[in-house]
Coordinates of N, CA, C and O in Angstrom, one line a residue:
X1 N -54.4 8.2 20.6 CA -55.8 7.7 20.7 C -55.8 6.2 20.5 O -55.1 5.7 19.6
X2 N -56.4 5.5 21.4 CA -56.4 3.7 21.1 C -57.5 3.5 19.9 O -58.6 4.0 19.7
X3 N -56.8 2.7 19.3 CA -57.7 2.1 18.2 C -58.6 0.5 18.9 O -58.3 -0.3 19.8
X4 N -59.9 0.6 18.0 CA -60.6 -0.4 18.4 C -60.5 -1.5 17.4 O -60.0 -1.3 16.3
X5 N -60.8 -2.4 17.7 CA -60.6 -3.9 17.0 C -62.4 -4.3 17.2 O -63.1 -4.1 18.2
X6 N -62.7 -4.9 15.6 CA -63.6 -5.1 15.9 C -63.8 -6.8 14.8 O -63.4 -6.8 13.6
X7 N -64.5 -8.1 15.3 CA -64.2 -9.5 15.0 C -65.5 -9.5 14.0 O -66.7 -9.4 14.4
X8 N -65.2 -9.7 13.1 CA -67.1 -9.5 12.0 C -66.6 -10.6 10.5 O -65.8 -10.6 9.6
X9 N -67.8 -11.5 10.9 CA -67.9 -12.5 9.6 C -68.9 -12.1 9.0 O -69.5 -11.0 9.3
X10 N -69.4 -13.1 7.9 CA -70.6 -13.2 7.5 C -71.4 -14.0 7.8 O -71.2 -14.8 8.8
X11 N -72.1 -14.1 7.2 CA -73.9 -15.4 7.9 C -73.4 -16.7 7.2 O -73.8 -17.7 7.7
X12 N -72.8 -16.7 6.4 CA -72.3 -18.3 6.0 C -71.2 -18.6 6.7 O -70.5 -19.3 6.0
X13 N -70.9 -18.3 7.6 CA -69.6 -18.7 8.6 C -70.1 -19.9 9.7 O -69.3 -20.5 10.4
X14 N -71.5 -20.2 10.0 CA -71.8 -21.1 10.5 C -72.1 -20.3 12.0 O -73.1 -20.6 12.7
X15 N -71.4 -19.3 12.3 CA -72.1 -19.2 14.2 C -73.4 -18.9 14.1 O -73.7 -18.2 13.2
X16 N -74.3 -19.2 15.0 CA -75.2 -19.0 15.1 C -75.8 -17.6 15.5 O -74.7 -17.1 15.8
X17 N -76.7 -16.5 15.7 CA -76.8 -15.2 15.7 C -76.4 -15.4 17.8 O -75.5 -14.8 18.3
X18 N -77.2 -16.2 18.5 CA -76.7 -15.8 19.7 C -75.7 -16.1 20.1 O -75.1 -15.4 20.9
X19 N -75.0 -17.4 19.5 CA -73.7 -17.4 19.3 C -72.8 -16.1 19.0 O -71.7 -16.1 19.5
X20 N -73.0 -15.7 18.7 CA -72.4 -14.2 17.7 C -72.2 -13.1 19.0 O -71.3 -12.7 19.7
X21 N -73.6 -13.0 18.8 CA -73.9 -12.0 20.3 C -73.1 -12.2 21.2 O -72.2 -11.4 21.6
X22 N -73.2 -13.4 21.7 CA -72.5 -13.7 23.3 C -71.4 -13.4 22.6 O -71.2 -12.2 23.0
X23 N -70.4 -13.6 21.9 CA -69.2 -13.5 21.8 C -68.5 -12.1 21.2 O -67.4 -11.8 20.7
X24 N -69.7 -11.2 21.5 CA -69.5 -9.8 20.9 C -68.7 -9.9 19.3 O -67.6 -9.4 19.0
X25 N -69.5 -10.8 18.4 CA -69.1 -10.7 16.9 C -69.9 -10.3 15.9 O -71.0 -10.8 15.7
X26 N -69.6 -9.5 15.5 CA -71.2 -8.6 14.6 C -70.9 -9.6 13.0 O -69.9 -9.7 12.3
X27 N -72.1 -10.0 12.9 CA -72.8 -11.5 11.6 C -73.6 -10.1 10.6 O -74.6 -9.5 10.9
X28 N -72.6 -9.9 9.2 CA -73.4 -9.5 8.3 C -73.9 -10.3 7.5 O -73.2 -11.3 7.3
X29 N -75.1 -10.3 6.9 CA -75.7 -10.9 6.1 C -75.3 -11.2 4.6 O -74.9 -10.4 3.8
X30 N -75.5 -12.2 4.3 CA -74.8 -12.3 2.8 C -75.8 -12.4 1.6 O -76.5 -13.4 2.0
X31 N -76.1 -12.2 0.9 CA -75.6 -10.9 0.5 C -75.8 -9.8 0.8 O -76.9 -9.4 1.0
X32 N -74.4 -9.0 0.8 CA -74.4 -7.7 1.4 C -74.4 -6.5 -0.1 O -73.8 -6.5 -1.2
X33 N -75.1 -5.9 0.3 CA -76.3 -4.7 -0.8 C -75.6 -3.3 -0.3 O -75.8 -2.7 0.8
X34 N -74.8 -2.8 -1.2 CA -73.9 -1.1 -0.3 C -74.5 -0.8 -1.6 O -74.2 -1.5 -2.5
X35 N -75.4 0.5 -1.7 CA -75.7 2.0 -2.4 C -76.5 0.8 -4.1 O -76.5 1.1 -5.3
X36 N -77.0 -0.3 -3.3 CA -78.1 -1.1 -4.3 C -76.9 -2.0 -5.0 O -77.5 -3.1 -5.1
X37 N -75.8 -2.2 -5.3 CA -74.9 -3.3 -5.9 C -74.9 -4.4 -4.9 O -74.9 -4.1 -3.7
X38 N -74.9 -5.7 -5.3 CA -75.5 -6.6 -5.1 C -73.4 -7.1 -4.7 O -72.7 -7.2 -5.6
X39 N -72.9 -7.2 -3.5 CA -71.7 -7.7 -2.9 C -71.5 -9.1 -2.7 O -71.5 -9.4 -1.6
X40 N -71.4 -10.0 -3.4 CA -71.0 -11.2 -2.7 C -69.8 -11.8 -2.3 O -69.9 -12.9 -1.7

């Protein structure tokens, strides 16, 4: 089975969101919040 590769920063990395887009890179938001704990 091929594995997928996938390129993912966060929002303080500087690219811009369509920047991101066009370059197929998914921009999580910082701070990131999993099951209410506060991730930084």
């Amino acid at each position: 089975m091929p594995q997928r590769v996938a390129v993912v920063t966060d929002s303080n990395s500087g690219i811009h969101a369509a920047e991101a887009a066009k370059l197929g890179i998914y921009c999580v938001p910082m701070p990131v919040l999993i099951d209410g704990a506060d991730l930084l």
